[in-house]
Amino acid sequence: MPEVIFPGPEGRLEGRFNPGPRPRAPVAMILHPHPQGGGTMNNRIVQQLYQTFVRRGFATLRFNFRGVGKSQGVFDNGVGELSDAASALDWVQSIHPEAQTTWIAGFSFGAWIGMQLLMRRPEIKGFISIAPPANMYDFTFLAPCPSSGIIIQGDGDEVVTPSAVQKLVDKLRTQKHITIHHDTIPKANHFFEHEMPDLMKSVDNYLDMRLAGDR
């Protein structure tokens, strides 16, 4: 899993990149949780998401937002981090310009950034949002949400309230032409500390279903 450094809006960004096995390989990008809460690309959930996409033959990138690890810049409350994500996707697409499809996955703060990127990049055809912080950030920009995806939440989450996520899901489900899946993992806290296998089973089941037609 080679370490990569690529240009971002505020200087270089540090990542880990697994190139696709073929030129038209699909692309996936994984976004980490809040930098000021200790979030990095080495977060356990981010690494598991990365590995599951790599196993499926995706050209897969995880990277550190500005000011984290070797990435230059300082935390910018989400505005700059969205620009970082756009630059990171540009970089992957420069390596795989013929990618057949693009997916975005994010955990917590990363899910919020990922869903904003979704609105700007029509090539993103699927998303995985784990514990999107619907009680802390405004998600009304998803009007309409352009892609189908899955939102996964722990029902014992002490940071992101399950009721706020349920409201977001209900709102998205009123929109036409997309399908929003929603899995709740019993007893799981915000970090899915003891429920990691259940979380990844949910992710893999969803990807199995969505990618079945792409093979």
Short mmCIF file of C-alpha atoms in Angstrom, two decimals:
data_model
loop_
_atom_site.label_atom_id
_atom_site.label_comp_id
_atom_site.label_asym_id
_atom_site.label_seq_id
_atom_site.Cartn_x
_atom_site.Cartn_y
_atom_site.Cartn_z
CA MET A 1 0.00 0.00 0.00
CA PRO A 2 2.24 2.76 -1.27
CA GLU A 3 2.48 6.09 0.49
CA VAL A 4 1.65 8.92 -1.88
CA ILE A 5 2.04 12.69 -1.74
CA PHE A 6 -0.08 14.74 -4.13
CA PRO A 7 -0.90 18.43 -4.55
CA GLY A 8 -3.78 19.89 -2.57
CA PRO A 9 -5.19 23.43 -2.46
CA GLU A 10 -2.97 24.41 0.51
CA GLY A 11 0.15 22.39 -0.25
CA ARG A 12 0.83 18.69 -0.36
CA LEU A 13 -1.54 16.02 0.93
CA GLU A 14 -0.45 12.64 2.23
CA GLY A 15 -2.27 9.45 1.37
CA ARG A 16 -2.16 5.70 0.83
CA PHE A 17 -3.10 4.54 -2.64
CA ASN A 18 -3.71 1.14 -4.10
CA PRO A 19 -3.78 1.41 -7.91
CA GLY A 20 -6.47 -0.48 -9.76
CA PRO A 21 -5.56 -3.80 -11.41
CA ARG A 22 -6.62 -2.49 -14.83
CA PRO A 23 -6.97 0.93 -16.52
CA ARG A 24 -10.76 1.02 -16.30
CA ALA A 25 -10.83 -0.07 -12.67
CA PRO A 26 -13.46 1.70 -10.58
CA VAL A 27 -12.27 4.36 -8.14
CA ALA A 28 -13.01 4.65 -4.42
CA MET A 29 -12.00 7.36 -1.97
CA ILE A 30 -12.27 7.04 1.81
CA LEU A 31 -12.61 10.13 4.05
CA HIS A 32 -11.56 10.17 7.70
CA PRO A 33 -13.31 11.53 10.81
CA HIS A 34 -12.83 14.93 12.45
CA PRO A 35 -9.18 16.08 12.51
CA GLN A 36 -9.68 17.87 15.83
CA GLY A 37 -11.05 14.69 17.38
CA GLY A 38 -7.95 12.73 16.43
CA GLY A 39 -9.29 11.59 13.04
CA THR A 40 -6.70 10.43 10.49
CA MET A 41 -6.54 8.16 7.46
CA ASN A 42 -5.29 5.44 9.83
CA ASN A 43 -8.60 5.35 11.69
CA ARG A 44 -9.71 1.73 12.08
CA ILE A 45 -12.97 2.15 10.14
CA VAL A 46 -11.22 4.09 7.34
CA GLN A 47 -8.65 1.30 7.00
CA GLN A 48 -11.32 -1.39 6.87
CA LEU A 49 -13.27 0.50 4.20
CA TYR A 50 -10.04 0.96 2.23
CA GLN A 51 -9.28 -2.76 2.39
CA THR A 52 -12.75 -3.83 1.30
CA PHE A 53 -12.60 -1.65 -1.83
CA VAL A 54 -9.04 -2.83 -2.62
CA ARG A 55 -10.20 -6.46 -2.39
CA ARG A 56 -12.91 -5.66 -4.91
CA GLY A 57 -10.44 -4.36 -7.50
CA PHE A 58 -10.97 -0.61 -6.98
CA ALA A 59 -8.23 1.97 -7.35
CA THR A 60 -8.52 3.10 -3.73
CA LEU A 61 -7.27 6.21 -1.92
CA ARG A 62 -7.37 7.26 1.71
CA PHE A 63 -5.63 10.47 2.66
CA ASN A 64 -5.11 12.93 5.49
CA PHE A 65 -7.01 16.19 5.37
CA ARG A 66 -4.96 19.41 5.65
CA GLY A 67 -3.00 19.74 8.89
CA VAL A 68 -3.13 16.01 9.67
CA GLY A 69 0.01 13.83 9.51
CA LYS A 70 2.21 15.03 6.68
CA SER A 71 -0.59 16.95 4.95
CA GLN A 72 0.09 20.68 4.82
CA GLY A 73 -2.29 23.44 5.90
CA VAL A 74 -4.52 23.94 8.92
CA PHE A 75 -8.01 22.74 9.83
CA ASP A 76 -10.66 24.76 7.99
CA ASN A 77 -14.01 23.70 9.49
CA GLY A 78 -14.97 21.61 6.49
CA VAL A 79 -14.62 24.22 3.74
CA GLY A 80 -10.97 23.52 3.01
CA GLU A 81 -11.43 19.81 3.68
CA LEU A 82 -14.03 19.64 0.90
CA SER A 83 -11.46 21.26 -1.42
CA ASP A 84 -8.91 18.69 -0.26
CA ALA A 85 -11.30 15.88 -1.14
CA ALA A 86 -11.94 17.35 -4.60
CA SER A 87 -8.19 17.63 -5.24
CA ALA A 88 -7.66 14.07 -4.04
CA LEU A 89 -10.33 12.78 -6.41
CA ASP A 90 -8.76 14.78 -9.27
CA TRP A 91 -5.43 13.11 -8.49
CA VAL A 92 -6.88 9.57 -8.57
CA GLN A 93 -8.73 10.35 -11.78
CA SER A 94 -5.49 11.56 -13.37
CA ILE A 95 -4.12 8.05 -12.82
CA HIS A 96 -7.34 6.27 -13.80
CA PRO A 97 -8.99 8.62 -16.33
CA GLU A 98 -11.03 5.74 -17.77
CA ALA A 99 -12.49 4.62 -14.45
CA GLN A 100 -15.86 3.00 -15.05
CA THR A 101 -17.39 4.30 -11.82
CA THR A 102 -16.51 6.25 -8.67
CA TRP A 103 -17.51 5.62 -5.05
CA ILE A 104 -17.06 7.73 -1.96
CA ALA A 105 -17.04 6.43 1.62
CA GLY A 106 -16.71 8.44 4.80
CA PHE A 107 -16.96 8.06 8.54
CA SER A 108 -18.50 10.78 10.75
CA PHE A 109 -17.02 14.17 9.65
CA GLY A 110 -15.70 12.32 6.56
CA ALA A 111 -19.26 11.25 5.70
CA TRP A 112 -20.37 14.90 5.78
CA ILE A 113 -17.51 15.93 3.47
CA GLY A 114 -18.17 12.95 1.20
CA MET A 115 -21.83 13.78 0.77
CA GLN A 116 -20.95 17.37 -0.15
CA LEU A 117 -18.48 16.09 -2.74
CA LEU A 118 -21.25 13.91 -4.12
CA MET A 119 -23.20 17.05 -5.00
CA ARG A 120 -20.30 18.48 -7.01
CA ARG A 121 -19.08 15.39 -8.83
CA PRO A 122 -21.66 13.64 -11.02
CA GLU A 123 -19.27 10.75 -11.67
CA ILE A 124 -19.79 9.52 -8.08
CA LYS A 125 -22.35 6.75 -8.43
CA GLY A 126 -22.43 5.32 -4.93
CA PHE A 127 -21.70 6.30 -1.34
CA ILE A 128 -21.19 4.72 2.06
CA SER A 129 -21.79 7.11 4.95
CA ILE A 130 -21.04 5.77 8.41
CA ALA A 131 -22.45 7.77 11.33
CA PRO A 132 -23.00 10.98 9.31
CA PRO A 133 -23.18 13.76 11.94
CA ALA A 134 -26.68 14.96 11.09
CA ASN A 135 -27.10 16.49 14.56
CA MET A 136 -23.98 18.68 14.20
CA TYR A 137 -23.86 19.73 10.55
CA ASP A 138 -26.39 20.89 8.01
CA PHE A 139 -27.19 18.25 5.38
CA THR A 140 -29.87 20.28 3.57
CA PHE A 141 -27.46 20.66 0.63
CA LEU A 142 -28.62 17.17 -0.46
CA ALA A 143 -31.41 18.66 -2.53
CA PRO A 144 -31.70 16.41 -4.33
CA CYS A 145 -29.15 13.77 -3.40
CA PRO A 146 -27.74 12.67 -6.78
CA SER A 147 -26.67 9.09 -6.00
CA SER A 148 -27.88 5.99 -4.22
CA GLY A 149 -26.00 4.84 -1.16
CA ILE A 150 -26.10 3.39 2.32
CA ILE A 151 -26.12 5.15 5.67
CA ILE A 152 -24.98 3.02 8.62
CA GLN A 153 -25.51 4.05 12.21
CA GLY A 154 -24.88 2.53 15.63
CA ASP A 155 -27.97 2.61 17.80
CA GLY A 156 -25.80 3.25 20.87
CA ASP A 157 -23.98 6.18 19.25
CA GLU A 158 -23.23 8.78 21.90
CA VAL A 159 -21.89 11.40 19.45
CA VAL A 160 -24.27 11.29 16.47
CA THR A 161 -27.85 10.83 17.60
CA PRO A 162 -29.61 7.96 15.79
CA SER A 163 -32.83 10.05 15.63
CA ALA A 164 -31.05 12.81 13.65
CA VAL A 165 -29.70 10.24 11.20
CA GLN A 166 -33.16 8.67 10.88
CA LYS A 167 -34.59 12.11 9.98
CA LEU A 168 -31.90 12.52 7.30
CA VAL A 169 -32.68 9.06 5.88
CA ASP A 170 -36.43 9.77 5.87
CA LYS A 171 -35.86 13.04 4.02
CA LEU A 172 -33.58 11.45 1.42
CA ARG A 173 -36.05 8.63 0.88
CA THR A 174 -38.69 11.08 -0.33
CA GLN A 175 -36.50 11.85 -3.35
CA LYS A 176 -37.03 10.14 -6.67
CA HIS A 177 -34.53 8.15 -8.77
CA ILE A 178 -32.27 7.17 -5.88
CA THR A 179 -32.46 4.41 -3.27
CA ILE A 180 -31.14 5.01 0.23
CA HIS A 181 -30.36 1.96 2.32
CA HIS A 182 -30.17 2.39 6.08
CA ASP A 183 -28.66 -0.12 8.48
CA THR A 184 -28.65 0.29 12.24
CA ILE A 185 -26.12 -1.77 14.16
CA PRO A 186 -27.48 -2.79 17.58
CA LYS A 187 -25.51 -1.65 20.65
CA ALA A 188 -22.77 -0.02 18.51
CA ASN A 189 -21.25 3.22 19.78
CA HIS A 190 -19.89 5.98 17.53
CA PHE A 191 -16.67 4.08 16.85
CA PHE A 192 -18.29 0.64 16.45
CA GLU A 193 -15.78 -0.43 19.09
CA HIS A 194 -17.10 -3.96 19.58
CA GLU A 195 -19.27 -4.22 16.46
CA MET A 196 -16.68 -3.85 13.71
CA PRO A 197 -17.56 -7.23 12.10
CA ASP A 198 -21.26 -6.23 12.00
CA LEU A 199 -20.38 -2.86 10.46
CA MET A 200 -18.23 -4.40 7.72
CA LYS A 201 -20.81 -7.11 7.03
CA SER A 202 -23.32 -4.33 6.37
CA VAL A 203 -20.87 -2.56 4.04
CA ASP A 204 -19.98 -5.76 2.17
CA ASN A 205 -23.57 -6.89 1.78
CA TYR A 206 -24.44 -3.52 0.27
CA LEU A 207 -21.45 -3.56 -2.09
CA ASP A 208 -22.23 -7.15 -3.15
CA MET A 209 -25.73 -6.02 -4.09
CA ARG A 210 -24.71 -2.81 -5.87
CA LEU A 211 -21.72 -4.20 -7.74
CA ALA A 212 -23.33 -7.45 -8.88
CA GLY A 213 -24.36 -5.84 -12.17
CA ASP A 214 -20.94 -4.27 -12.79
CA ARG A 215 -18.95 -7.47 -13.17
#
